[in-house]
């Protein structure tokens, strides 16, 4: 499996991780911890730009774009976009550990164990 993009959606205490393979994986409890560990720098960069409740974000490694949805107040939605040189220096290097983890854990199978 070669990942070109991934999305993380956060909702009521659990996360949904979607890879470029098109398969979504619901993660709960301790399963969420690798995602928290591998994306904490990306989340910190998003928070630095816009304060609010993070609803989710996507990283497109092919196009070199991170898009995040943040809700600063109830009923409001703001989008954070990081691309260009900032993407190459801040996002791409920080995405590496998550990609390596996903390819190691799920790359040798058709990802059926998450369905």
Short mmCIF file of C-alpha atoms in Angstrom, two decimals:
data_model
loop_
_atom_site.label_atom_id
_atom_site.label_comp_id
_atom_site.label_asym_id
_atom_site.label_seq_id
_atom_site.Cartn_x
_atom_site.Cartn_y
_atom_site.Cartn_z
CA UNK A 1 0.00 0.00 0.00
CA UNK A 2 1.45 3.33 -0.99
CA UNK A 3 -0.35 6.20 0.71
CA UNK A 4 -0.84 9.43 -1.16
CA UNK A 5 -3.39 10.94 1.22
CA UNK A 6 -5.09 10.46 4.55
CA UNK A 7 -7.92 12.08 6.49
CA UNK A 8 -8.65 12.16 10.21
CA UNK A 9 -12.16 12.97 11.45
CA UNK A 10 -12.73 13.46 15.17
CA UNK A 11 -16.18 12.92 16.64
CA UNK A 12 -17.36 12.32 20.21
CA UNK A 13 -14.24 10.68 21.58
CA UNK A 14 -13.26 8.55 18.63
CA UNK A 15 -11.46 9.12 15.37
CA UNK A 16 -12.11 7.92 11.87
CA UNK A 17 -9.03 7.45 9.74
CA UNK A 18 -9.40 7.27 5.96
CA UNK A 19 -6.47 6.41 3.71
CA UNK A 20 -6.09 6.96 -0.01
CA UNK A 21 -7.19 3.36 -0.49
CA UNK A 22 -10.74 4.64 0.11
CA UNK A 23 -11.36 2.50 3.20
CA UNK A 24 -12.39 4.18 6.43
CA UNK A 25 -11.30 2.75 9.78
CA UNK A 26 -13.03 3.58 13.05
CA UNK A 27 -10.59 3.79 15.92
CA UNK A 28 -11.56 3.80 19.58
CA UNK A 29 -9.78 3.64 22.91
CA UNK A 30 -6.15 2.58 22.70
CA UNK A 31 -6.38 2.22 18.91
CA UNK A 32 -6.49 6.02 18.70
CA UNK A 33 -3.15 6.45 20.48
CA UNK A 34 -0.87 5.92 17.44
CA UNK A 35 -2.92 8.50 15.54
CA UNK A 36 -2.63 10.95 18.44
CA UNK A 37 1.11 10.37 18.67
CA UNK A 38 1.77 10.63 14.95
CA UNK A 39 -0.47 13.63 14.27
CA UNK A 40 0.10 15.74 17.39
CA UNK A 41 2.59 18.03 15.60
CA UNK A 42 0.15 18.54 12.73
CA UNK A 43 -2.70 19.29 15.14
CA UNK A 44 -0.47 21.77 17.00
CA UNK A 45 0.31 23.55 13.73
CA UNK A 46 -3.41 23.74 12.89
CA UNK A 47 -4.21 25.09 16.39
CA UNK A 48 -1.45 27.68 16.07
CA UNK A 49 -3.24 29.08 13.03
CA UNK A 50 -6.86 28.82 14.24
CA UNK A 51 -8.18 28.18 17.73
CA UNK A 52 -11.26 26.04 18.08
CA UNK A 53 -12.49 22.49 18.12
CA UNK A 54 -10.78 20.44 15.43
CA UNK A 55 -13.37 18.52 13.42
CA UNK A 56 -10.94 16.85 11.05
CA UNK A 57 -8.17 17.30 8.58
CA UNK A 58 -6.82 15.80 5.38
CA UNK A 59 -3.32 15.59 3.99
CA UNK A 60 -2.85 15.19 0.24
CA UNK A 61 0.80 14.25 -0.23
CA UNK A 62 0.54 14.24 -4.03
CA UNK A 63 -0.79 17.80 -4.27
CA UNK A 64 1.05 19.01 -1.17
CA UNK A 65 -1.95 20.38 0.73
CA UNK A 66 -3.25 20.06 4.30
CA UNK A 67 -6.86 21.17 4.86
CA UNK A 68 -8.38 21.27 8.32
CA UNK A 69 -11.87 22.12 9.53
CA UNK A 70 -12.07 23.98 12.84
CA UNK A 71 -15.17 25.11 14.76
CA UNK A 72 -14.18 28.19 16.79
CA UNK A 73 -17.73 28.62 18.11
CA UNK A 74 -20.87 26.56 17.94
CA UNK A 75 -22.35 26.76 14.48
CA UNK A 76 -19.23 28.24 12.88
CA UNK A 77 -16.70 26.50 10.67
CA UNK A 78 -13.31 27.74 9.51
CA UNK A 79 -10.87 26.08 7.15
CA UNK A 80 -7.12 26.02 7.65
CA UNK A 81 -4.99 25.38 4.55
CA UNK A 82 -1.27 24.74 4.53
CA UNK A 83 0.45 24.32 1.18
CA UNK A 84 3.52 25.29 -0.80
CA UNK A 85 6.81 25.72 1.02
CA UNK A 86 5.11 25.48 4.44
CA UNK A 87 3.66 22.11 3.52
CA UNK A 88 7.07 20.82 2.45
CA UNK A 89 8.80 22.00 5.65
CA UNK A 90 6.07 21.41 8.26
CA UNK A 91 3.52 18.87 7.05
CA UNK A 92 5.28 16.37 4.81
CA UNK A 93 8.05 15.51 7.33
CA UNK A 94 5.51 15.19 10.15
CA UNK A 95 3.30 12.89 8.07
CA UNK A 96 6.07 10.32 7.63
CA UNK A 97 5.61 8.44 10.93
CA UNK A 98 1.85 7.96 10.38
CA UNK A 99 2.41 6.72 6.84
CA UNK A 100 5.14 4.31 7.95
CA UNK A 101 2.91 3.00 10.77
CA UNK A 102 -0.07 2.51 8.43
CA UNK A 103 2.01 0.79 5.77
CA UNK A 104 3.64 -1.47 8.36
CA UNK A 105 0.39 -2.34 10.14
CA UNK A 106 -1.94 -2.63 7.15
CA UNK A 107 0.27 -2.73 4.06
CA UNK A 108 0.69 -6.49 3.86
CA UNK A 109 -3.02 -7.21 3.79
CA UNK A 110 -6.07 -5.91 1.98
CA UNK A 111 -6.84 -3.93 5.16
CA UNK A 112 -9.67 -6.33 5.94
CA UNK A 113 -8.82 -6.51 9.63
CA UNK A 114 -10.11 -2.94 10.13
CA UNK A 115 -13.44 -3.36 8.44
#
